[in-house]
């Protein structure tokens, strides 16, 4: 299979590039569920009452594999974060019998196991692997692509990939799509940040928004469907450094891979 270097960009939203048109198409897209999910939190499992600070919503409907894999204690969660204290979601998934791996470069030791099902790894998931020939990259040897980590851990599949990586999510998502790693994932729960373009995303504002939209459309082509969207009103209401379009700087979006039955 040929290696892809770029995602397919969608046509512009209007005959001539316009931020207004791009923004309204993108915001409508991330604000609209594509599939309905009736059971979206762990409270629907017996014996759980949890309050998470953020709506990390997963789809536990019977037609998708996650609920069955939780019941048979075969599920696996990868959580990508940057020094966040809020690990309630990870704990509740571990308590329900899932194997949970939390990747965070701020963790004090290389690998820590807490309890039977929860591991912390001092690793930052990135969209590229460090180049060992470049001295500066040696400092970042705890930075790896998700596909590399899956190979090293011997994991074929991730039932849930949760990411709160402060604007690195766009390039990470692009890497997962280009390398077909996304097909090894059952559900994605991503916090997306739209107050600035994000790391290594270049171009003027309308180009950036078209790129964001095109990335999410690629997910749709891979049979992912958005089932939950949450606009975080506690964060600054900014869109590409402007108070515009009635947008929040931060949304939490959840997709299910409909190929995973």
CSV table of C-alpha atoms in Angstrom, one decimal:
chain,number,residue,atom,x,y,z
A,1,UNK,CA,0.0,0.0,0.0
A,2,UNK,CA,1.4,3.4,-1.0
A,3,UNK,CA,2.4,5.7,1.8
A,4,UNK,CA,0.3,8.8,2.0
A,5,UNK,CA,2.0,12.1,2.9
A,6,UNK,CA,-1.0,14.4,2.8
A,7,UNK,CA,-4.6,14.1,3.6
A,8,UNK,CA,-7.2,15.0,0.9
A,9,UNK,CA,-8.3,18.5,1.3
A,10,UNK,CA,-12.0,19.1,0.9
A,11,UNK,CA,-13.1,21.8,-1.6
A,12,UNK,CA,-13.4,25.2,-0.2
A,13,UNK,CA,-16.8,26.0,1.5
A,14,UNK,CA,-17.4,28.9,-0.9
A,15,UNK,CA,-16.4,29.9,-4.5
A,16,UNK,CA,-13.5,32.0,-3.1
A,17,UNK,CA,-11.8,31.2,0.2
A,18,UNK,CA,-13.6,32.9,3.1
A,19,UNK,CA,-13.0,32.5,6.8
A,20,UNK,CA,-16.7,33.1,7.5
A,21,UNK,CA,-17.8,30.2,5.2
A,22,UNK,CA,-15.0,27.8,6.4
A,23,UNK,CA,-15.7,28.6,10.1
A,24,UNK,CA,-19.5,28.1,9.8
A,25,UNK,CA,-19.1,24.8,7.9
A,26,UNK,CA,-16.5,23.5,10.4
A,27,UNK,CA,-18.4,24.6,13.6
A,28,UNK,CA,-21.7,23.2,12.2
A,29,UNK,CA,-19.8,19.9,11.5
A,30,UNK,CA,-18.3,19.6,15.0
A,31,UNK,CA,-21.6,20.6,16.6
A,32,UNK,CA,-23.7,17.9,14.9
A,33,UNK,CA,-23.8,14.3,16.0
A,34,UNK,CA,-23.8,11.9,13.0
A,35,UNK,CA,-25.1,8.8,14.9
A,36,UNK,CA,-27.1,8.5,18.1
A,37,UNK,CA,-25.7,6.7,21.1
A,38,UNK,CA,-28.0,5.9,24.0
A,39,UNK,CA,-25.6,4.8,26.7
A,40,UNK,CA,-22.6,7.1,27.0
A,41,UNK,CA,-21.1,6.8,30.4
A,42,UNK,CA,-19.9,4.2,32.8
A,43,UNK,CA,-22.9,4.9,35.1
A,44,UNK,CA,-24.8,2.6,32.9
A,45,UNK,CA,-22.6,-0.2,34.0
A,46,UNK,CA,-23.7,-1.8,37.3
A,47,UNK,CA,-22.1,-0.4,40.5
A,48,UNK,CA,-20.6,2.8,39.1
A,49,UNK,CA,-21.4,6.2,40.1
A,50,UNK,CA,-18.8,8.6,38.9
A,51,UNK,CA,-18.5,12.3,38.3
A,52,UNK,CA,-15.9,13.3,35.8
A,53,UNK,CA,-15.0,16.9,35.4
A,54,UNK,CA,-15.2,16.6,31.6
A,55,UNK,CA,-17.6,14.7,29.4
A,56,UNK,CA,-15.3,12.0,28.2
A,57,UNK,CA,-18.2,10.2,26.5
A,58,UNK,CA,-17.8,6.7,25.2
A,59,UNK,CA,-20.5,4.7,23.4
A,60,UNK,CA,-21.7,1.7,25.3
A,61,UNK,CA,-24.5,0.7,23.0
A,62,UNK,CA,-24.8,-3.1,22.4
A,63,UNK,CA,-24.3,-2.7,18.6
A,64,UNK,CA,-20.6,-1.7,19.1
A,65,UNK,CA,-17.8,-3.8,20.5
A,66,UNK,CA,-16.8,-1.7,23.5
A,67,UNK,CA,-19.5,-2.7,26.0
A,68,UNK,CA,-18.9,-6.4,25.1
A,69,UNK,CA,-15.1,-6.0,25.6
A,70,UNK,CA,-15.6,-4.3,28.9
A,71,UNK,CA,-17.8,-7.1,30.1
A,72,UNK,CA,-15.3,-9.7,29.0
A,73,UNK,CA,-12.4,-7.7,30.6
A,74,UNK,CA,-10.7,-7.4,27.2
A,75,UNK,CA,-10.8,-3.7,26.6
A,76,UNK,CA,-7.9,-1.4,26.3
A,77,UNK,CA,-7.7,2.4,26.7
A,78,UNK,CA,-4.8,4.6,25.7
A,79,UNK,CA,-4.9,8.1,27.2
A,80,UNK,CA,-2.7,10.9,25.9
A,81,UNK,CA,-2.3,13.8,28.2
A,82,UNK,CA,0.0,16.6,29.4
A,83,UNK,CA,0.2,16.9,33.1
A,84,UNK,CA,-3.5,16.8,33.8
A,85,UNK,CA,-4.6,15.9,37.4
A,86,UNK,CA,-8.0,14.8,36.1
A,87,UNK,CA,-7.6,11.1,35.7
A,88,UNK,CA,-11.1,10.1,36.9
A,89,UNK,CA,-12.1,8.7,33.5
A,90,UNK,CA,-8.9,6.5,33.4
A,91,UNK,CA,-9.5,5.3,36.9
A,92,UNK,CA,-13.2,4.4,36.2
A,93,UNK,CA,-12.2,2.5,33.0
A,94,UNK,CA,-9.5,0.6,35.0
A,95,UNK,CA,-12.0,-0.2,37.7
A,96,UNK,CA,-14.3,-1.7,35.1
A,97,UNK,CA,-11.5,-4.1,34.1
A,98,UNK,CA,-10.0,-2.3,31.2
A,99,UNK,CA,-6.3,-2.2,30.6
A,100,UNK,CA,-5.4,1.5,30.8
A,101,UNK,CA,-2.2,3.1,29.5
A,102,UNK,CA,-1.7,6.8,30.3
A,103,UNK,CA,1.0,8.5,28.3
A,104,UNK,CA,2.3,11.8,29.8
A,105,UNK,CA,5.8,13.3,29.5
A,106,UNK,CA,5.5,14.8,33.0
A,107,UNK,CA,5.4,11.4,34.8
A,108,UNK,CA,8.3,11.0,37.2
A,109,UNK,CA,9.5,7.5,36.2
A,110,UNK,CA,9.5,5.7,32.8
A,111,UNK,CA,6.7,3.2,33.7
A,112,UNK,CA,4.6,3.0,36.8
A,113,UNK,CA,1.9,0.4,37.4
A,114,UNK,CA,-0.9,1.5,39.8
A,115,UNK,CA,-3.3,-1.3,40.7
A,116,UNK,CA,-4.0,-4.2,38.4
A,117,UNK,CA,-5.1,-2.4,35.3
A,118,UNK,CA,-3.5,1.0,35.2
A,119,UNK,CA,-0.1,2.0,33.8
A,120,UNK,CA,1.6,5.4,33.5
A,121,UNK,CA,4.3,5.9,30.9
A,122,UNK,CA,6.6,8.8,30.6
A,123,UNK,CA,6.1,9.2,26.9
A,124,UNK,CA,4.7,11.9,24.7
A,125,UNK,CA,2.8,10.7,21.7
A,126,UNK,CA,3.7,12.8,18.7
A,127,UNK,CA,3.1,12.8,15.0
A,128,UNK,CA,6.7,11.8,14.2
A,129,UNK,CA,9.4,9.7,15.7
A,130,UNK,CA,12.6,11.4,16.9
A,131,UNK,CA,15.5,11.2,14.4
A,132,UNK,CA,18.4,9.4,16.2
A,133,UNK,CA,20.9,11.1,13.9
A,134,UNK,CA,20.0,14.6,15.2
A,135,UNK,CA,21.5,15.4,18.5
A,136,UNK,CA,18.7,17.6,19.6
A,137,UNK,CA,16.2,14.7,19.0
A,138,UNK,CA,18.0,12.5,21.5
A,139,UNK,CA,16.6,14.7,24.3
A,140,UNK,CA,13.2,13.9,23.0
A,141,UNK,CA,13.7,10.1,22.9
A,142,UNK,CA,10.6,9.8,25.1
A,143,UNK,CA,8.5,11.1,22.1
A,144,UNK,CA,7.0,8.5,19.8
A,145,UNK,CA,4.3,8.0,17.3
A,146,UNK,CA,1.3,6.0,18.4
A,147,UNK,CA,1.9,3.3,15.7
A,148,UNK,CA,5.5,2.9,17.1
A,149,UNK,CA,4.1,2.5,20.6
A,150,UNK,CA,1.5,-0.1,19.5
A,151,UNK,CA,4.3,-2.1,17.8
A,152,UNK,CA,6.6,-1.9,20.9
A,153,UNK,CA,3.8,-2.9,23.3
A,154,UNK,CA,2.6,-5.6,21.0
A,155,UNK,CA,-0.9,-4.2,20.9
A,156,UNK,CA,-3.0,-4.7,17.8
A,157,UNK,CA,-6.0,-2.7,18.9
A,158,UNK,CA,-7.1,0.1,21.2
A,159,UNK,CA,-10.7,0.1,22.1
A,160,UNK,CA,-10.7,3.8,23.2
A,161,UNK,CA,-8.1,6.5,22.4
A,162,UNK,CA,-8.6,9.6,24.6
A,163,UNK,CA,-6.5,12.7,23.9
A,164,UNK,CA,-6.1,16.0,25.6
A,165,UNK,CA,-2.8,17.3,24.2
A,166,UNK,CA,-3.3,21.0,24.0
A,167,UNK,CA,-3.4,21.5,20.2
A,168,UNK,CA,-1.1,18.7,19.2
A,169,UNK,CA,-4.3,16.7,18.5
A,170,UNK,CA,-4.6,17.9,14.9
A,171,UNK,CA,-1.2,16.6,13.8
A,172,UNK,CA,-1.5,13.4,15.8
A,173,UNK,CA,-4.9,12.8,14.2
A,174,UNK,CA,-3.4,13.4,10.8
A,175,UNK,CA,-0.6,10.9,11.5
A,176,UNK,CA,-3.1,8.3,12.6
A,177,UNK,CA,-5.0,8.7,9.4
A,178,UNK,CA,-2.0,8.8,7.1
A,179,UNK,CA,-0.5,5.7,8.6
A,180,UNK,CA,-3.9,3.8,8.9
A,181,UNK,CA,-3.4,3.5,12.6
A,182,UNK,CA,-6.8,4.9,13.1
A,183,UNK,CA,-8.3,1.6,11.8
A,184,UNK,CA,-6.9,-0.1,14.9
A,185,UNK,CA,-9.0,2.1,17.2
A,186,UNK,CA,-12.6,1.5,18.2
A,187,UNK,CA,-13.5,4.9,19.7
A,188,UNK,CA,-11.8,8.3,19.7
A,189,UNK,CA,-12.5,10.9,22.4
A,190,UNK,CA,-10.5,14.0,21.6
A,191,UNK,CA,-10.4,17.5,23.1
A,192,UNK,CA,-9.9,19.8,20.1
A,193,UNK,CA,-8.5,23.3,20.5
A,194,UNK,CA,-9.4,25.9,18.0
A,195,UNK,CA,-8.1,29.2,19.5
A,196,UNK,CA,-4.9,28.9,17.4
A,197,UNK,CA,-3.9,26.7,14.4
A,198,UNK,CA,-2.0,24.2,16.5
A,199,UNK,CA,1.6,22.8,16.2
A,200,UNK,CA,3.0,22.9,12.6
A,201,UNK,CA,-0.3,23.7,11.0
A,202,UNK,CA,0.5,26.5,8.6
A,203,UNK,CA,-1.5,28.8,6.3
A,204,UNK,CA,-3.9,31.7,6.8
A,205,UNK,CA,-7.0,31.3,8.9
A,206,UNK,CA,-9.3,30.0,6.2
A,207,UNK,CA,-6.7,27.5,5.1
A,208,UNK,CA,-6.3,26.2,8.7
A,209,UNK,CA,-10.0,25.7,9.2
A,210,UNK,CA,-10.3,23.9,5.8
A,211,UNK,CA,-7.5,21.6,7.0
A,212,UNK,CA,-9.3,20.9,10.3
A,213,UNK,CA,-12.5,20.2,8.5
A,214,UNK,CA,-10.8,17.9,5.9
A,215,UNK,CA,-9.1,15.9,8.7
A,216,UNK,CA,-12.5,15.2,10.3
A,217,UNK,CA,-14.0,14.3,6.9
A,218,UNK,CA,-11.2,11.8,6.5
A,219,UNK,CA,-12.3,10.2,9.8
A,220,UNK,CA,-15.8,9.9,8.3
A,221,UNK,CA,-14.3,8.2,5.2
A,222,UNK,CA,-12.7,5.7,7.6
A,223,UNK,CA,-16.2,4.9,9.0
A,224,UNK,CA,-15.9,6.9,12.1
A,225,UNK,CA,-19.1,8.7,13.2
A,226,UNK,CA,-19.3,11.6,15.7
A,227,UNK,CA,-21.8,10.6,18.4
A,228,UNK,CA,-21.1,13.2,21.1
A,229,UNK,CA,-20.0,16.8,21.0
A,230,UNK,CA,-19.4,19.1,24.0
A,231,UNK,CA,-18.7,22.8,23.7
A,232,UNK,CA,-16.6,23.9,26.8
A,233,UNK,CA,-18.0,27.2,28.0
A,234,UNK,CA,-15.6,27.3,30.9
A,235,UNK,CA,-12.7,28.0,28.4
A,236,UNK,CA,-12.1,31.3,26.6
A,237,UNK,CA,-14.6,31.8,23.8
A,238,UNK,CA,-12.0,32.2,21.0
A,239,UNK,CA,-11.7,31.1,17.5
A,240,UNK,CA,-8.3,31.5,15.9
A,241,UNK,CA,-7.5,34.3,18.4
A,242,UNK,CA,-10.7,36.1,17.7
A,243,UNK,CA,-13.9,36.4,19.7
A,244,UNK,CA,-16.0,35.3,16.8
A,245,UNK,CA,-18.6,32.8,15.4
A,246,UNK,CA,-19.9,32.1,18.9
A,247,UNK,CA,-17.2,29.4,19.2
A,248,UNK,CA,-15.5,28.1,22.3
A,249,UNK,CA,-11.7,27.6,22.1
A,250,UNK,CA,-12.2,24.0,23.2
A,251,UNK,CA,-14.6,21.1,22.3
A,252,UNK,CA,-14.7,17.5,23.4
A,253,UNK,CA,-15.6,15.2,20.5
A,254,UNK,CA,-16.4,11.5,20.6
A,255,UNK,CA,-16.4,9.1,17.5
A,256,UNK,CA,-17.1,5.5,17.2
A,257,UNK,CA,-15.6,3.3,14.5
A,258,UNK,CA,-18.7,1.7,13.0
A,259,UNK,CA,-16.6,-1.1,11.4
A,260,UNK,CA,-16.0,-2.4,14.9
A,261,UNK,CA,-19.2,-4.3,15.7
